[in-house]
Amino acid sequence: MKLMEGFGKYFLMLTIVFRAPEKMSIFRKRLFEELEQIGINSIPLVALMSSFIGGVIALQTASNMSNPLLPTYTVGYITQSSTILEFSPTIISLILAGKVGSNIASEIGTMRVTEQIDALEIMGVNSLNFLVLPKVTAAVLFFPILVIFSMGLSLVGGWIALVLSDLSSTETYIYGIRYYFEMSNVWYALTKCVVFGFIIVTISSFYGYYVKGGSLEVGRSSTQAVVSSSVAILVANFLLTQMILLS
Amino acid sequence: MIEVKHVNKSFGKTQVLKDISATFEKGKVNLIIGQSGHGKTVLAKCIVGLHEVESGEILFNGRDFCKMNRVERTSIRQEIGMLFQGSALFDSMTVEENVMFPLLMFKKMTKKEMHTRVNFCLERVNLTGRNSLFPSECSGGMQKRIGIARAIAMNPKYLFCDEPNSGLDPKTAILIDTLIREITYEYQITTVAITHDMNSVMEIGDNILFIHNGNNWWTGNKNNIISTENPEVTSFVYASEFMKEIKDSIIEKNKNK
Ligand SMILES: Nc1ncnc2c1ncn2[C@@H]1O[C@H](COP(=O)(O)OP(=O)(O)O)[C@@H](O)[C@H]1O
Ligand SMILES: [Mg+2]
């Protein structure tokens, strides 16, 4: 019952968020702030995660390949397909749900409990549109960039790990990456991460915007925001995989 | 002028406002007083539409706010300035950006005109030259004054102040009260101020509405509040022994005359 009510409130919120901004010049300014906050500031974390996980995927594949029947370029192929299909779009989004999601929920939640949102509404500003639309737009625009960046760095991470531990040569690894490379998988990954970016921002904003109480509740709602957006990402991932890959 | 007619408001099962009617006059400081938790803030937030009322009318110069949709409300909201209990300044913006915000959002002015207006408002609240500070770098009294500057930036017809001097020392508190009174008289604003501070009541209470348990319990002004017989009001006014003694001495004086 509570859950259904929550869903209703969430979709109602979306209808208020997605309206034309009151003033384009202010929207543009806010968008650039959010591109920095959500996008640029996430680059170090994404870089770190991607290069290490890419390295680990490559090493584990290489060390498990005792079967001489498998061609040596399999390592590159598997690293490529697993990062592009799942790791970069899904795992990176889950990590960003933690970073970006908690950030957004606590920012908007603090504005709620300190009456800053009331102050916006009093002036006649559509506070949901003003606060959330630039964030959603920034996430939808920048998540694909982050994910492409992550794919590239994972492959580089895998390459460095393999060469350092002498498990494969550069040529074989690159051959493996290019072997059976399907551009449609990249498009699939980008579609997914756009959806995930949307989910993270809107769900976290929802938890922040409707928080009641004080700083304790803000903390709680930001944890709740991360949990709920992560679950939503997993469910959406499952549905999207069914829809796109199996159709 | 703002008229409130038979307003009811509940949260869940608890009814916070019970059939409240009141009139707030133009060019006057209209006070809402009463004990903590008796519905003063809820009433103010209902009037400005931050809470939806269940029944009743709220008329801004005869226009029924409750019946309006979001777009129609926006035009009235631009005539409202509000100072919140915790100031509610945008903490990611400087003092100047805070005061300029409503202008940027709604006015078609050049950058230069906006700066002139912002500086005028800051000067009005004695904060000239503090443009580039952040709210976190300002004292409580300064934050209230920035809040007032932001509230008057759009030349409001209606000004709401929720406990404008709570958390301030007595001297700064009086400064804020005086500022609110001056601005009200100067620009002929309909001001509604919430307070539970007797100093403010005696200083600026042109009209007083006493809220008790969500009811309109008593109305009057600063002159007749000291002599009222209403037990709840007297126990509010003379809460401290000190005030009781003053009351007794006043009565004593009047007898001797
Ligand atoms: N958003 C809300 N949800 C539920 N109850 C509320 C809400 N806001 C205020 N109340 C309740 O309404 C009553 C009056 O509160 P309020 O108007 O803030 O008091 P005050 O007179 O001190 O300003 C309190 O009992 C408070 O708990
Ligand atoms: Mg209050």
CSV table of N, CA, C and O in Angstrom, one decimal, chain A residues 2-97:
chain,number,residue,atom,x,y,z
A,2,LYS,N,1.8,1.3,1.0
A,2,LYS,CA,2.7,2.4,1.1
A,2,LYS,C,3.5,2.5,-0.2
A,2,LYS,O,3.8,3.6,-0.7
A,3,LEU,N,3.9,1.3,-0.7
A,3,LEU,CA,4.8,1.3,-1.9
A,3,LEU,C,4.0,1.9,-3.1
A,3,LEU,O,4.6,2.7,-3.8
A,4,MET,N,2.7,1.5,-3.2
A,4,MET,CA,1.9,2.0,-4.4
A,4,MET,C,1.8,3.5,-4.3
A,4,MET,O,1.9,4.3,-5.2
A,5,GLU,N,1.6,4.0,-3.0
A,5,GLU,CA,1.5,5.4,-2.8
A,5,GLU,C,2.7,6.1,-3.2
A,5,GLU,O,2.7,7.2,-3.8
A,6,GLY,N,3.9,5.5,-2.8
A,6,GLY,CA,5.2,6.1,-3.2
A,6,GLY,C,5.3,6.2,-4.7
A,6,GLY,O,5.8,7.2,-5.2
A,7,PHE,N,5.0,5.1,-5.4
A,7,PHE,CA,5.0,5.1,-6.9
A,7,PHE,C,4.2,6.3,-7.4
A,7,PHE,O,4.7,7.0,-8.3
A,8,GLY,N,3.0,6.4,-6.9
A,8,GLY,CA,2.1,7.5,-7.4
A,8,GLY,C,2.7,8.8,-7.2
A,8,GLY,O,2.8,9.7,-8.1
A,9,LYS,N,3.3,9.0,-6.0
A,9,LYS,CA,3.9,10.3,-5.7
A,9,LYS,C,5.1,10.6,-6.6
A,9,LYS,O,5.3,11.7,-7.1
A,10,TYR,N,5.9,9.5,-6.9
A,10,TYR,CA,7.1,9.6,-7.7
A,10,TYR,C,6.7,10.0,-9.1
A,10,TYR,O,7.3,11.0,-9.7
A,11,PHE,N,5.7,9.4,-9.7
A,11,PHE,CA,5.3,9.7,-11.1
A,11,PHE,C,4.7,11.1,-11.1
A,11,PHE,O,4.9,11.9,-12.1
A,12,LEU,N,3.9,11.5,-10.1
A,12,LEU,CA,3.4,12.8,-10.0
A,12,LEU,C,4.5,13.9,-10.0
A,12,LEU,O,4.5,14.9,-10.7
A,13,MET,N,5.6,13.5,-9.2
A,13,MET,CA,6.7,14.4,-9.2
A,13,MET,C,7.3,14.6,-10.6
A,13,MET,O,7.6,15.8,-10.9
A,14,LEU,N,7.4,13.5,-11.3
A,14,LEU,CA,8.0,13.6,-12.6
A,14,LEU,C,7.2,14.6,-13.5
A,14,LEU,O,7.8,15.3,-14.3
A,15,THR,N,5.9,14.6,-13.4
A,15,THR,CA,5.1,15.5,-14.2
A,15,THR,C,5.4,16.9,-13.9
A,15,THR,O,5.2,17.8,-14.7
A,16,ILE,N,5.8,17.2,-12.6
A,16,ILE,CA,6.1,18.6,-12.3
A,16,ILE,C,7.5,19.0,-12.7
A,16,ILE,O,7.8,20.1,-13.0
A,17,VAL,N,8.4,17.9,-12.6
A,17,VAL,CA,9.8,18.2,-13.0
A,17,VAL,C,9.9,18.5,-14.5
A,17,VAL,O,10.6,19.5,-14.9
A,18,PHE,N,9.2,17.7,-15.3
A,18,PHE,CA,9.4,17.9,-16.7
A,18,PHE,C,8.5,18.9,-17.3
A,18,PHE,O,7.5,18.6,-18.0
A,19,ARG,N,8.8,20.2,-17.1
A,19,ARG,CA,8.1,21.3,-17.7
A,19,ARG,C,9.2,22.2,-18.2
A,19,ARG,O,10.4,22.1,-17.8
A,20,ALA,N,8.8,23.1,-19.1
A,20,ALA,CA,9.8,24.0,-19.7
A,20,ALA,C,10.3,24.9,-18.5
A,20,ALA,O,9.6,25.4,-17.7
A,21,PRO,N,11.7,25.1,-18.5
A,21,PRO,CA,12.2,25.9,-17.4
A,21,PRO,C,11.7,27.3,-17.5
A,21,PRO,O,11.4,27.8,-18.6
A,22,GLU,N,11.6,28.0,-16.3
A,22,GLU,CA,11.0,29.3,-16.2
A,22,GLU,C,11.9,30.3,-17.0
A,22,GLU,O,11.4,31.2,-17.7
A,23,LYS,N,13.2,30.2,-16.8
A,23,LYS,CA,14.1,31.1,-17.5
A,23,LYS,C,15.2,30.3,-18.0
A,23,LYS,O,16.0,29.7,-17.3
A,24,MET,N,15.4,30.3,-19.3
A,24,MET,CA,16.4,29.5,-20.0
A,24,MET,C,17.8,29.8,-19.5
A,24,MET,O,18.6,28.9,-19.3
A,25,SER,N,18.1,31.1,-19.3
A,25,SER,CA,19.5,31.5,-19.0
A,25,SER,C,19.9,30.9,-17.6
A,25,SER,O,21.0,30.4,-17.5
A,26,ILE,N,18.9,30.8,-16.7
A,26,ILE,CA,19.2,30.3,-15.4
A,26,ILE,C,19.3,28.8,-15.5
A,26,ILE,O,20.2,28.2,-14.9
A,27,PHE,N,18.4,28.1,-16.3
A,27,PHE,CA,18.5,26.7,-16.5
A,27,PHE,C,19.9,26.3,-17.0
A,27,PHE,O,20.6,25.4,-16.6
A,28,ARG,N,20.4,27.1,-18.0
A,28,ARG,CA,21.7,26.8,-18.6
A,28,ARG,C,22.8,26.9,-17.6
A,28,ARG,O,23.6,26.0,-17.5
A,29,LYS,N,22.7,27.9,-16.8
A,29,LYS,CA,23.7,28.1,-15.7
A,29,LYS,C,23.7,26.9,-14.7
A,29,LYS,O,24.7,26.3,-14.4
A,30,ARG,N,22.5,26.5,-14.3
A,30,ARG,CA,22.3,25.4,-13.4
A,30,ARG,C,22.8,24.1,-14.0
A,30,ARG,O,23.4,23.3,-13.4
A,31,LEU,N,22.6,23.9,-15.3
A,31,LEU,CA,23.0,22.7,-16.0
A,31,LEU,C,24.5,22.6,-16.0
A,31,LEU,O,25.0,21.5,-15.7
A,32,PHE,N,25.2,23.7,-16.3
A,32,PHE,CA,26.6,23.6,-16.2
A,32,PHE,C,27.2,23.3,-14.8
A,32,PHE,O,28.1,22.5,-14.7
A,33,GLU,N,26.5,23.8,-13.8
A,33,GLU,CA,26.9,23.5,-12.4
A,33,GLU,C,26.8,22.0,-12.2
A,33,GLU,O,27.6,21.4,-11.6
A,34,GLU,N,25.6,21.5,-12.7
A,34,GLU,CA,25.3,20.1,-12.4
A,34,GLU,C,26.2,19.1,-13.3
A,34,GLU,O,26.6,18.1,-12.8
A,35,LEU,N,26.6,19.6,-14.5
A,35,LEU,CA,27.5,18.8,-15.3
A,35,LEU,C,28.8,18.6,-14.6
A,35,LEU,O,29.4,17.5,-14.6
A,36,GLU,N,29.2,19.7,-13.9
A,36,GLU,CA,30.4,19.6,-13.1
A,36,GLU,C,30.3,18.7,-11.9
A,36,GLU,O,31.0,17.8,-11.7
A,37,GLN,N,29.2,19.0,-11.2
A,37,GLN,CA,28.9,18.2,-9.9
A,37,GLN,C,28.7,16.7,-10.2
A,37,GLN,O,29.3,15.9,-9.5
A,38,ILE,N,27.8,16.4,-11.1
A,38,ILE,CA,27.5,15.0,-11.4
A,38,ILE,C,28.5,14.3,-12.3
A,38,ILE,O,28.9,13.2,-12.1
A,39,GLY,N,28.9,15.1,-13.3
A,39,GLY,CA,29.8,14.5,-14.3
A,39,GLY,C,31.3,14.6,-14.0
A,39,GLY,O,31.9,13.6,-13.7
A,40,ILE,N,31.8,15.7,-14.2
A,40,ILE,CA,33.3,15.9,-14.0
A,40,ILE,C,33.8,15.4,-12.7
A,40,ILE,O,34.8,14.7,-12.6
A,41,ASN,N,33.0,15.7,-11.6
A,41,ASN,CA,33.5,15.3,-10.3
A,41,ASN,C,33.5,13.7,-10.1
A,41,ASN,O,34.0,13.2,-9.1
A,42,SER,N,32.8,13.0,-11.0
A,42,SER,CA,32.8,11.6,-10.9
A,42,SER,C,33.9,10.9,-11.6
A,42,SER,O,34.1,9.7,-11.5
A,43,ILE,N,34.6,11.7,-12.5
A,43,ILE,CA,35.6,11.1,-13.3
A,43,ILE,C,36.7,10.3,-12.5
A,43,ILE,O,37.0,9.2,-12.9
A,44,PRO,N,37.3,10.9,-11.5
A,44,PRO,CA,38.3,10.2,-10.8
A,44,PRO,C,37.8,8.8,-10.2
A,44,PRO,O,38.6,7.8,-10.4
A,45,LEU,N,36.7,8.8,-9.6
A,45,LEU,CA,36.1,7.5,-9.1
A,45,LEU,C,36.0,6.5,-10.2
A,45,LEU,O,36.4,5.3,-10.1
A,46,VAL,N,35.3,7.0,-11.3
A,46,VAL,CA,35.1,6.0,-12.4
A,46,VAL,C,36.4,5.5,-13.0
A,46,VAL,O,36.6,4.3,-13.3
A,47,ALA,N,37.4,6.4,-13.1
A,47,ALA,CA,38.7,6.0,-13.6
A,47,ALA,C,39.4,5.0,-12.7
A,47,ALA,O,39.8,3.9,-13.2
A,48,LEU,N,39.3,5.2,-11.4
A,48,LEU,CA,40.0,4.3,-10.5
A,48,LEU,C,39.3,2.9,-10.6
A,48,LEU,O,40.0,1.9,-10.8
A,49,MET,N,38.0,2.9,-10.5
A,49,MET,CA,37.2,1.6,-10.5
A,49,MET,C,37.5,0.9,-11.8
A,49,MET,O,37.8,-0.3,-11.8
A,50,SER,N,37.4,1.6,-12.9
A,50,SER,CA,37.4,0.9,-14.2
A,50,SER,C,38.8,0.3,-14.5
A,50,SER,O,38.9,-0.8,-14.9
A,51,SER,N,39.8,1.1,-14.2
A,51,SER,CA,41.1,0.5,-14.5
A,51,SER,C,41.4,-0.7,-13.7
A,51,SER,O,42.0,-1.7,-14.2
A,52,PHE,N,41.1,-0.7,-12.4
A,52,PHE,CA,41.4,-1.8,-11.6
A,52,PHE,C,40.5,-3.0,-11.9
A,52,PHE,O,41.0,-4.1,-12.0
A,53,ILE,N,39.2,-2.8,-12.1
A,53,ILE,CA,38.3,-3.9,-12.4
A,53,ILE,C,38.7,-4.5,-13.8
A,53,ILE,O,38.7,-5.7,-13.9
A,54,GLY,N,39.0,-3.6,-14.7
A,54,GLY,CA,39.5,-4.1,-16.0
A,54,GLY,C,40.7,-5.0,-15.9
A,54,GLY,O,40.7,-6.1,-16.5
A,55,GLY,N,41.6,-4.6,-15.1
A,55,GLY,CA,42.8,-5.4,-14.8
A,55,GLY,C,42.4,-6.8,-14.2
A,55,GLY,O,42.9,-7.8,-14.6
A,56,VAL,N,41.6,-6.7,-13.2
A,56,VAL,CA,41.2,-8.0,-12.5
A,56,VAL,C,40.5,-8.9,-13.5
A,56,VAL,O,40.8,-10.2,-13.5
A,57,ILE,N,39.5,-8.4,-14.3
A,57,ILE,CA,38.8,-9.3,-15.2
A,57,ILE,C,39.8,-10.0,-16.2
A,57,ILE,O,39.8,-11.2,-16.4
A,58,ALA,N,40.8,-9.2,-16.7
A,58,ALA,CA,41.7,-9.8,-17.6
A,58,ALA,C,42.6,-10.8,-17.0
A,58,ALA,O,42.8,-11.9,-17.5
A,59,LEU,N,43.1,-10.5,-15.7
A,59,LEU,CA,43.9,-11.5,-15.0
A,59,LEU,C,43.2,-12.8,-14.7
A,59,LEU,O,43.7,-13.9,-14.9
A,60,GLN,N,42.0,-12.6,-14.2
A,60,GLN,CA,41.2,-13.8,-13.9
A,60,GLN,C,40.9,-14.7,-15.1
A,60,GLN,O,41.1,-15.9,-15.1
A,61,THR,N,40.5,-14.0,-16.2
A,61,THR,CA,40.3,-14.8,-17.4
A,61,THR,C,41.5,-15.5,-17.9
A,61,THR,O,41.5,-16.7,-18.2
A,62,ALA,N,42.7,-14.8,-17.8
A,62,ALA,CA,43.9,-15.4,-18.3
A,62,ALA,C,44.3,-16.6,-17.4
A,62,ALA,O,44.7,-17.6,-17.9
A,63,SER,N,44.2,-16.4,-16.1
A,63,SER,CA,44.6,-17.5,-15.2
A,63,SER,C,43.7,-18.7,-15.2
A,63,SER,O,44.1,-19.8,-14.9
A,64,ASN,N,42.5,-18.5,-15.7
A,64,ASN,CA,41.6,-19.6,-15.7
A,64,ASN,C,41.6,-20.3,-17.1
A,64,ASN,O,40.9,-21.3,-17.3
A,65,MET,N,42.4,-19.8,-18.0
A,65,MET,CA,42.4,-20.4,-19.3
A,65,MET,C,43.5,-21.5,-19.5
A,65,MET,O,44.5,-21.4,-20.1
A,66,SER,N,43.2,-22.7,-18.8
A,66,SER,CA,44.2,-23.8,-18.9
A,66,SER,C,43.9,-24.6,-20.1
A,66,SER,O,44.8,-25.4,-20.5
A,67,ASN,N,42.8,-24.5,-20.6
A,67,ASN,CA,42.4,-25.4,-21.8
A,67,ASN,C,43.1,-24.9,-23.0
A,67,ASN,O,43.0,-23.8,-23.5
A,68,PRO,N,44.0,-25.8,-23.6
A,68,PRO,CA,44.8,-25.4,-24.7
A,68,PRO,C,44.0,-25.2,-26.0
A,68,PRO,O,44.4,-24.6,-27.0
A,69,LEU,N,42.7,-25.7,-26.0
A,69,LEU,CA,41.9,-25.6,-27.2
A,69,LEU,C,41.4,-24.2,-27.4
A,69,LEU,O,41.1,-23.8,-28.5
A,70,LEU,N,41.4,-23.4,-26.3
A,70,LEU,CA,40.9,-22.0,-26.4
A,70,LEU,C,42.0,-21.2,-27.0
A,70,LEU,O,43.2,-21.3,-26.6
A,71,PRO,N,41.7,-20.4,-28.0
A,71,PRO,CA,42.7,-19.5,-28.6
A,71,PRO,C,43.1,-18.5,-27.6
A,71,PRO,O,42.4,-18.1,-26.7
A,72,THR,N,44.4,-18.0,-27.7
A,72,THR,CA,44.9,-17.1,-26.7
A,72,THR,C,44.3,-15.7,-26.7
A,72,THR,O,44.3,-15.0,-25.7
A,73,TYR,N,43.6,-15.4,-27.9
A,73,TYR,CA,43.0,-14.1,-27.9
A,73,TYR,C,41.7,-14.0,-27.1
A,73,TYR,O,41.1,-13.0,-27.0
A,74,THR,N,41.3,-15.2,-26.5
A,74,THR,CA,40.0,-15.2,-25.8
A,74,THR,C,40.0,-14.2,-24.6
A,74,THR,O,39.0,-13.6,-24.3
A,75,VAL,N,41.2,-14.0,-24.0
A,75,VAL,CA,41.3,-13.0,-22.9
A,75,VAL,C,40.8,-11.7,-23.3
A,75,VAL,O,40.0,-11.1,-22.6
A,76,GLY,N,41.3,-11.2,-24.4
A,76,GLY,CA,40.9,-9.9,-24.9
A,76,GLY,C,39.4,-9.8,-25.2
A,76,GLY,O,38.7,-8.9,-24.8
A,77,TYR,N,38.9,-10.9,-25.8
A,77,TYR,CA,37.5,-10.9,-26.2
A,77,TYR,C,36.6,-10.9,-25.0
A,77,TYR,O,35.7,-10.1,-24.9
A,78,ILE,N,37.0,-11.7,-24.0
A,78,ILE,CA,36.1,-11.8,-22.8
A,78,ILE,C,36.2,-10.5,-22.0
A,78,ILE,O,35.1,-9.9,-21.6
A,79,THR,N,37.4,-9.9,-21.9
A,79,THR,CA,37.5,-8.6,-21.2
A,79,THR,C,36.6,-7.6,-21.9
A,79,THR,O,35.8,-6.8,-21.2
A,80,GLN,N,36.7,-7.5,-23.2
A,80,GLN,CA,36.0,-6.6,-24.0
A,80,GLN,C,34.5,-6.8,-23.8
A,80,GLN,O,33.7,-5.8,-23.5
A,81,SER,N,34.0,-8.0,-24.0
A,81,SER,CA,32.5,-8.2,-23.9
A,81,SER,C,32.0,-8.0,-22.5
A,81,SER,O,30.9,-7.4,-22.3
A,82,SER,N,32.7,-8.4,-21.5
A,82,SER,CA,32.1,-8.3,-20.2
A,82,SER,C,32.2,-6.8,-19.7
A,82,SER,O,31.2,-6.4,-19.0
A,83,THR,N,33.2,-6.1,-20.1
A,83,THR,CA,33.2,-4.6,-19.6
A,83,THR,C,32.1,-3.9,-20.4
A,83,THR,O,31.3,-3.1,-19.8
A,84,ILE,N,32.0,-4.1,-21.7
A,84,ILE,CA,31.0,-3.3,-22.5
A,84,ILE,C,29.6,-3.7,-22.1
A,84,ILE,O,28.8,-2.8,-22.0
A,85,LEU,N,29.4,-5.0,-22.0
A,85,LEU,CA,28.0,-5.4,-21.7
A,85,LEU,C,27.5,-5.1,-20.3
A,85,LEU,O,26.4,-4.6,-20.1
A,86,GLU,N,28.3,-5.4,-19.3
A,86,GLU,CA,27.8,-5.3,-18.0
A,86,GLU,C,28.6,-4.4,-17.1
A,86,GLU,O,28.1,-3.5,-16.5
A,87,PHE,N,29.9,-4.6,-17.1
A,87,PHE,CA,30.6,-3.8,-16.0
A,87,PHE,C,30.5,-2.3,-16.2
A,87,PHE,O,30.0,-1.7,-15.3
A,88,SER,N,30.8,-1.8,-17.3
A,88,SER,CA,30.8,-0.3,-17.5
A,88,SER,C,29.4,0.3,-17.3
A,88,SER,O,29.3,1.2,-16.5
A,89,PRO,N,28.4,-0.2,-18.0
A,89,PRO,CA,27.1,0.4,-17.8
A,89,PRO,C,26.5,0.1,-16.4
A,89,PRO,O,26.0,1.0,-15.7
A,90,THR,N,26.5,-1.1,-16.0
A,90,THR,CA,25.7,-1.4,-14.8
A,90,THR,C,26.5,-1.2,-13.5
A,90,THR,O,26.0,-0.5,-12.6
A,91,ILE,N,27.7,-1.8,-13.4
A,91,ILE,CA,28.4,-1.7,-12.1
A,91,ILE,C,28.8,-0.2,-11.9
A,91,ILE,O,28.7,0.3,-10.8
A,92,ILE,N,29.2,0.5,-12.9
A,92,ILE,CA,29.6,1.9,-12.7
A,92,ILE,C,28.4,2.7,-12.3
A,92,ILE,O,28.4,3.6,-11.4
A,93,SER,N,27.2,2.4,-12.9
A,93,SER,CA,26.0,3.1,-12.5
A,93,SER,C,25.7,2.8,-11.0
A,93,SER,O,25.2,3.7,-10.3
A,94,LEU,N,25.9,1.5,-10.6
A,94,LEU,CA,25.6,1.2,-9.2
A,94,LEU,C,26.5,2.0,-8.3
A,94,LEU,O,26.1,2.5,-7.2
A,95,ILE,N,27.8,2.1,-8.7
A,95,ILE,CA,28.7,2.9,-7.9
A,95,ILE,C,28.3,4.4,-7.9
A,95,ILE,O,28.4,5.0,-6.8
A,96,LEU,N,27.9,4.9,-9.0
A,96,LEU,CA,27.5,6.3,-9.1
A,96,LEU,C,26.2,6.5,-8.3
A,96,LEU,O,26.0,7.6,-7.8
A,97,ALA,N,25.4,5.5,-8.2
A,97,ALA,CA,24.2,5.6,-7.4
A,97,ALA,C,24.6,5.9,-6.0
A,97,ALA,O,23.9,6.7,-5.3
